[in-house]
XYZ file of C-alpha atoms in Angstrom:
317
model
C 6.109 -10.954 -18.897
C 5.677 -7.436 -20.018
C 3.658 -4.256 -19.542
C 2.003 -2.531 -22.478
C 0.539 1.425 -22.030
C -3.066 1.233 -22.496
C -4.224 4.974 -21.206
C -3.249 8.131 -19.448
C -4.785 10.459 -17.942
C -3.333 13.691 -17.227
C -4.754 16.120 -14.748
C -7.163 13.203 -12.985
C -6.874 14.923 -9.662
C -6.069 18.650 -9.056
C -2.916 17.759 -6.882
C -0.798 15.243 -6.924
C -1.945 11.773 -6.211
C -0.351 9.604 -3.607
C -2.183 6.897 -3.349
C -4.164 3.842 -5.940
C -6.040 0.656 -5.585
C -8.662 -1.341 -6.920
C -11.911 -2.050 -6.029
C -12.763 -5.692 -6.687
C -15.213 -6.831 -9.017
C -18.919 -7.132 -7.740
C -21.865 -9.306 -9.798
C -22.909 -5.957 -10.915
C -20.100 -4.064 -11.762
C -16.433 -4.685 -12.967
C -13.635 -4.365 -10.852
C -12.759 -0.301 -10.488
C -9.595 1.667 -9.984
C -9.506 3.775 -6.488
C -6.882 6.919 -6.212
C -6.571 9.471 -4.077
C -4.872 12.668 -3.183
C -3.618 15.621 -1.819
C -6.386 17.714 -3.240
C -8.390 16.192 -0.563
C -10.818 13.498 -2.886
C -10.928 10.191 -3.291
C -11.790 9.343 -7.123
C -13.363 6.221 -8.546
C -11.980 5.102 -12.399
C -13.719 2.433 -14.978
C -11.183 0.966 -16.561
C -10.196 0.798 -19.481
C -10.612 4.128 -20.725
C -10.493 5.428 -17.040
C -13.849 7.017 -17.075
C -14.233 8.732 -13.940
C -17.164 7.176 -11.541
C -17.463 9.416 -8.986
C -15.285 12.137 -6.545
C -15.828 11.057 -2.880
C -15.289 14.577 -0.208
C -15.058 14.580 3.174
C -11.732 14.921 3.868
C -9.713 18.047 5.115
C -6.644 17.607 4.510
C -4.705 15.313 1.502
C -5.576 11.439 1.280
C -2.221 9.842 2.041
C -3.693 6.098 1.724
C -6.720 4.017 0.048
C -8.116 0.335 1.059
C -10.658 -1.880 -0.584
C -12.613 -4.315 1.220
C -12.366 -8.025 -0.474
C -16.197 -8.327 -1.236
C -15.783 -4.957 -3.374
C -18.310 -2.901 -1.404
C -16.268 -1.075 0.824
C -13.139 1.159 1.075
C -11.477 3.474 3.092
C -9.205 6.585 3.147
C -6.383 7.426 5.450
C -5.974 11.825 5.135
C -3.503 13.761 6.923
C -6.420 15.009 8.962
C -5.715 12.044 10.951
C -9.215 10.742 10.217
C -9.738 7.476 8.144
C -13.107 7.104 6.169
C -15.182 4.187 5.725
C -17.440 4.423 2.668
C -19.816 2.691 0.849
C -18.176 2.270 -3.016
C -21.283 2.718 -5.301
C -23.232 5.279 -3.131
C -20.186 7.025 -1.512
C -22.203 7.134 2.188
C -19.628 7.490 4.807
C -20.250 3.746 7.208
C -17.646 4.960 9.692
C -15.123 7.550 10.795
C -12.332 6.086 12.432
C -10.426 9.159 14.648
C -6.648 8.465 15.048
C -4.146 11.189 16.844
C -2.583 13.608 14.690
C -0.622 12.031 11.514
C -0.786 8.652 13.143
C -2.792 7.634 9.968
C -0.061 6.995 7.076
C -1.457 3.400 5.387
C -3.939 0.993 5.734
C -4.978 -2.297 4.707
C -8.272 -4.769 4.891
C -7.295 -8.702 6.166
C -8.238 -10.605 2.911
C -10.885 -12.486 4.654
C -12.231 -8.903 5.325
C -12.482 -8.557 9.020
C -10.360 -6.676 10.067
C -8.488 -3.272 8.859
C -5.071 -2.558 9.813
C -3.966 1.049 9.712
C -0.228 1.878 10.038
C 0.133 4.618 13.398
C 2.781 6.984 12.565
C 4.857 8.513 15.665
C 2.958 6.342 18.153
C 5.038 3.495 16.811
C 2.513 1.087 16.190
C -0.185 -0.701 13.903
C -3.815 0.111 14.992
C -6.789 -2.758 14.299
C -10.297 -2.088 13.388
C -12.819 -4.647 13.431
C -15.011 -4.137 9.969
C -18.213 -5.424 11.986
C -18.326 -2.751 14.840
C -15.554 -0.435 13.513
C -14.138 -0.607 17.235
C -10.408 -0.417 17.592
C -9.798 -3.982 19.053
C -5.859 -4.106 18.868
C -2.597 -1.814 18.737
C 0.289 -3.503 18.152
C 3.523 -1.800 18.771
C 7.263 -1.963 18.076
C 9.555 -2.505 20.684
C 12.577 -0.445 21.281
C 15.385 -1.726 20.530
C 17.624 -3.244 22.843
C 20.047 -1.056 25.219
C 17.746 2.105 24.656
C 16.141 4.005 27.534
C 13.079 5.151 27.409
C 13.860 8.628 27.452
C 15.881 8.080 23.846
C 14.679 9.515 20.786
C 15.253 5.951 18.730
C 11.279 5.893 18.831
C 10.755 8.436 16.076
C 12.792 6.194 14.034
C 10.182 3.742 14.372
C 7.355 6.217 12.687
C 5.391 3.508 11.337
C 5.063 4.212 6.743
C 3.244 1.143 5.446
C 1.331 -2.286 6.402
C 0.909 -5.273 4.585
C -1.266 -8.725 5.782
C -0.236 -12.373 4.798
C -2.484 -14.128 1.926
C -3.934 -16.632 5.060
C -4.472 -13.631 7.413
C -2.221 -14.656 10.085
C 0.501 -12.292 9.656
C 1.064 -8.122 9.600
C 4.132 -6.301 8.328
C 4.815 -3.287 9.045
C 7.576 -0.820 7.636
C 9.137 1.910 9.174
C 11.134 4.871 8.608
C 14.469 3.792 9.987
C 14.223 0.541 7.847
C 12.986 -1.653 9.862
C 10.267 -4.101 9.057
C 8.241 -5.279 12.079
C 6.334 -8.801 11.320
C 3.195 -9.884 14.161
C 1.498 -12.923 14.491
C -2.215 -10.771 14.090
C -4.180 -13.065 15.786
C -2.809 -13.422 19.261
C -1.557 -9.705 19.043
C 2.021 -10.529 19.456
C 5.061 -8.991 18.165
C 7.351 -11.648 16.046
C 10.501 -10.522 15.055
C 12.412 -7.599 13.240
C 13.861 -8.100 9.642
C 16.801 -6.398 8.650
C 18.672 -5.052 5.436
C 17.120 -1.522 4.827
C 18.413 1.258 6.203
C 16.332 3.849 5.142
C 12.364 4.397 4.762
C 10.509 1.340 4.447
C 7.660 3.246 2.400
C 5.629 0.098 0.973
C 5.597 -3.502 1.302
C 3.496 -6.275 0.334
C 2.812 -10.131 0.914
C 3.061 -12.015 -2.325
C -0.497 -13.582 -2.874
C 0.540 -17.245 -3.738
C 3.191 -17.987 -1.131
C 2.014 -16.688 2.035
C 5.605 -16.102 3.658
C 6.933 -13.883 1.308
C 7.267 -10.822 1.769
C 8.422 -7.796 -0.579
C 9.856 -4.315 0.306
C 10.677 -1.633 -1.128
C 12.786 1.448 0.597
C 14.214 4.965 -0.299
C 17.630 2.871 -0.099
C 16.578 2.284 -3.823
C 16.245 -1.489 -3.260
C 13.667 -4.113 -3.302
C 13.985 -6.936 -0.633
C 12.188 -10.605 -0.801
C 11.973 -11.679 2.807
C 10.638 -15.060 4.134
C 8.957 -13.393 6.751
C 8.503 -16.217 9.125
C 12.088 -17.869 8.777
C 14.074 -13.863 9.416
C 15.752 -14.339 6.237
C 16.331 -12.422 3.396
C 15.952 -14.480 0.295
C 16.754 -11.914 -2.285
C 17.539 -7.892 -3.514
C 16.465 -6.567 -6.509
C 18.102 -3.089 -7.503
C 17.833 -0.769 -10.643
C 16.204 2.579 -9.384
C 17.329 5.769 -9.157
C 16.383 6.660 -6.436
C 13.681 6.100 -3.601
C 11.416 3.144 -4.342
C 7.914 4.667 -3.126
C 5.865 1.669 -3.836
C 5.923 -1.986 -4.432
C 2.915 -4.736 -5.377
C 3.076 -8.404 -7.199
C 0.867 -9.989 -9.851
C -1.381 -12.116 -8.669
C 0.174 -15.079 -10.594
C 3.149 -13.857 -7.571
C 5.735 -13.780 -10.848
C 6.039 -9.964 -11.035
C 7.116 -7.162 -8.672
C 5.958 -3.698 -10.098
C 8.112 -0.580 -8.570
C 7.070 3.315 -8.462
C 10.152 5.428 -7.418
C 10.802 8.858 -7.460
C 12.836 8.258 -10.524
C 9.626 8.905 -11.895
C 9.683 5.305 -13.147
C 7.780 2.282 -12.960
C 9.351 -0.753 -13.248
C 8.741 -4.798 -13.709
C 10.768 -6.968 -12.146
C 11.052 -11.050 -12.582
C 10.964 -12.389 -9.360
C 12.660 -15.944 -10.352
C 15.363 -13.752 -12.488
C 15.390 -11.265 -9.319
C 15.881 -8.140 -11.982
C 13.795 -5.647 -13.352
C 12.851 -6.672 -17.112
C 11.317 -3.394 -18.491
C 10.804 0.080 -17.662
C 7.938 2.882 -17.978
C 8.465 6.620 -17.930
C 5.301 7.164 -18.404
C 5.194 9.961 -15.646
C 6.839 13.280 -15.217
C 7.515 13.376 -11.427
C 7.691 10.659 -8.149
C 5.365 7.328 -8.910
C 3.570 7.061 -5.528
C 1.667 4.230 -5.993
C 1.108 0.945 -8.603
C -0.965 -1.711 -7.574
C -2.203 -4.404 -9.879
C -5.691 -5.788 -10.374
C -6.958 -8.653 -8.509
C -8.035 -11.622 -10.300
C -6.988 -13.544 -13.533
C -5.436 -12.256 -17.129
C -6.021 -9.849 -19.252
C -3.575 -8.308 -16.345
C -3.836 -4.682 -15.455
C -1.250 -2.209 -13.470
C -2.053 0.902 -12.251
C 0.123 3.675 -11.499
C -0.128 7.408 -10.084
C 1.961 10.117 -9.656
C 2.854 13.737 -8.483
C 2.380 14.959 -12.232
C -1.212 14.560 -11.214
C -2.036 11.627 -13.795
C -2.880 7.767 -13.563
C -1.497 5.118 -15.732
C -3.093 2.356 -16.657
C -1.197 -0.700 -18.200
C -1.948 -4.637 -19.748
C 0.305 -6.899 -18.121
C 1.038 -10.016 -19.842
């Protein structure tokens, strides 16, 4: 497995850009590359020249997170404005405005059967649940405190809530945090699970791998990456090579590959059997917020964005 540059482009927003995903593949279009950032757009990319496709407004403060529906159709944007923005993709109407408390919106995610969108809820300690029908809130799951604390403690700002991730079948939410821990919920009764441990610092991304539906991967401003089996507690494997903070994480969709963004300003490939990072891209001048890979079958892409403004765009083989 490798990565191969295929095109950068510098200067693709106007600040930098936090956040990246793509846009499945409709039976009119290809699949497209989403980003968005602190200069308040969301920006749609052809690849694979990155062509842009369209700047999307409406937010007032800078886009933290983006979400794309499975059927390709729909995404969303989570803003420090504490507003998150449905949107049709190829006509850029706005189909909803969900309205969360102040910086309770941080990350969100659509359920791959497309149902439901989770949105990670800050300070409040908790994972809020849209329903993509109605666009009604229809569940908050929280964190517990922990054990022996009162409720008067201050542990609960520990639990500000970074990053969200759903199981491939749906059944199960993960949820990072910024004293480490990762929450996991069984999402549909509602019901908190269980804790999993071995990060001690910002949980900042994490995703399900998309061929075993148990696994989990993390990634933490400890540096390291973690493989959990999410419904037996256990860790099954670290992964460590960064410099420091690891800012994002996502896997291939043949669930061989990790791919890393860190504010080492690197992004990195790691063999999940070999648990160790096989190559490395300093493609970018500053933090790598975000790398996400496209959905479907080979040729293989991986995105990447960064503070430095630009997007990356790679072949993975």
């Amino acid at each position: 497995m490798k990565l191969a540059g295929l095109k950068s482009i510098e200067d693709a927003h106007e600040e930098s850009v936090w956040a990246v995903t793509w846009v499945p593949s409709t039976e009119t279009r290809p699949a497209l590359l989403l980003t968005g950032s602190l200069d308040e757009t969301v920006r749609l990319w052809q690849p694979d020249e990155l062509v842009n496709r369209g700047k999307m407004t409406g937010h007032c403060l800078g886009v933290t997170s983006v979400a794309a529906h499975p059927s390709g159709h729909i995404a969303a944007s989570a803003s420090l404005d504490s507003f998150v923005r449905v949107f049709d993709v190829d006509s850029n109407n706005t189909i909803a405005s969900l309205e969360a408390p102040p910086s309770e919106v941080w990350q969100l995610r659509f359920n791959p059967q497309g149902t439901m969108l989770a949105v990670a809820g800050g300070g409040s300690a908790s994972v809020k649940i849209w329903d993509t029908t109605t666009w009604n809130l229809v569940a908050t799951l929280s964190i517990p405190r922990p054990e022996g604390t009162k409720p008067t403690d201050k542990s609960s700002s520990k639990k500000f809530v970074l990053s969200v991730a759903w199981s491939l079948d749906g059944r199960r939410i993960a949820c990072g945090s910024m004293d480490g821990t990762v929450s996991v919920f069984d999402a549909d009764r509602g019901k908190f699970l269980h804790h999993l441990e071995g990060h001690f610092m910002p949980v900042r991304s994490l995703v399900f791998s998309p061929v075993e539906p148990r696994l989990l991967f993390t990634g933490s401003d400890d540096t390291h990456v973690h493989m959990y089996d999410a419904e037996g507690k256990t860790m099954v494997g670290a992964m460590s090579g960064h410099a420091s903070w690891v800012l994002s994480v996502d896997v291939s969709t043949d669930g061989a590959a990790v791919a890393t963004g860190s504010s080492d300003r690197t992004v990195r490939l790691w063999d999940i059997n070999m648990r160790g990072a096989v190559q490395t891209m300093s493609n970018h001048t500053d933090q790598v917020w975000g790398v996400a890979f496209r959905p479907g079958g080979m040729p293989g892409r991986l995105a990447s964005v960064s503070d430095d403004k630009s997007i990356s765009l790679y072949d993975y083989s």
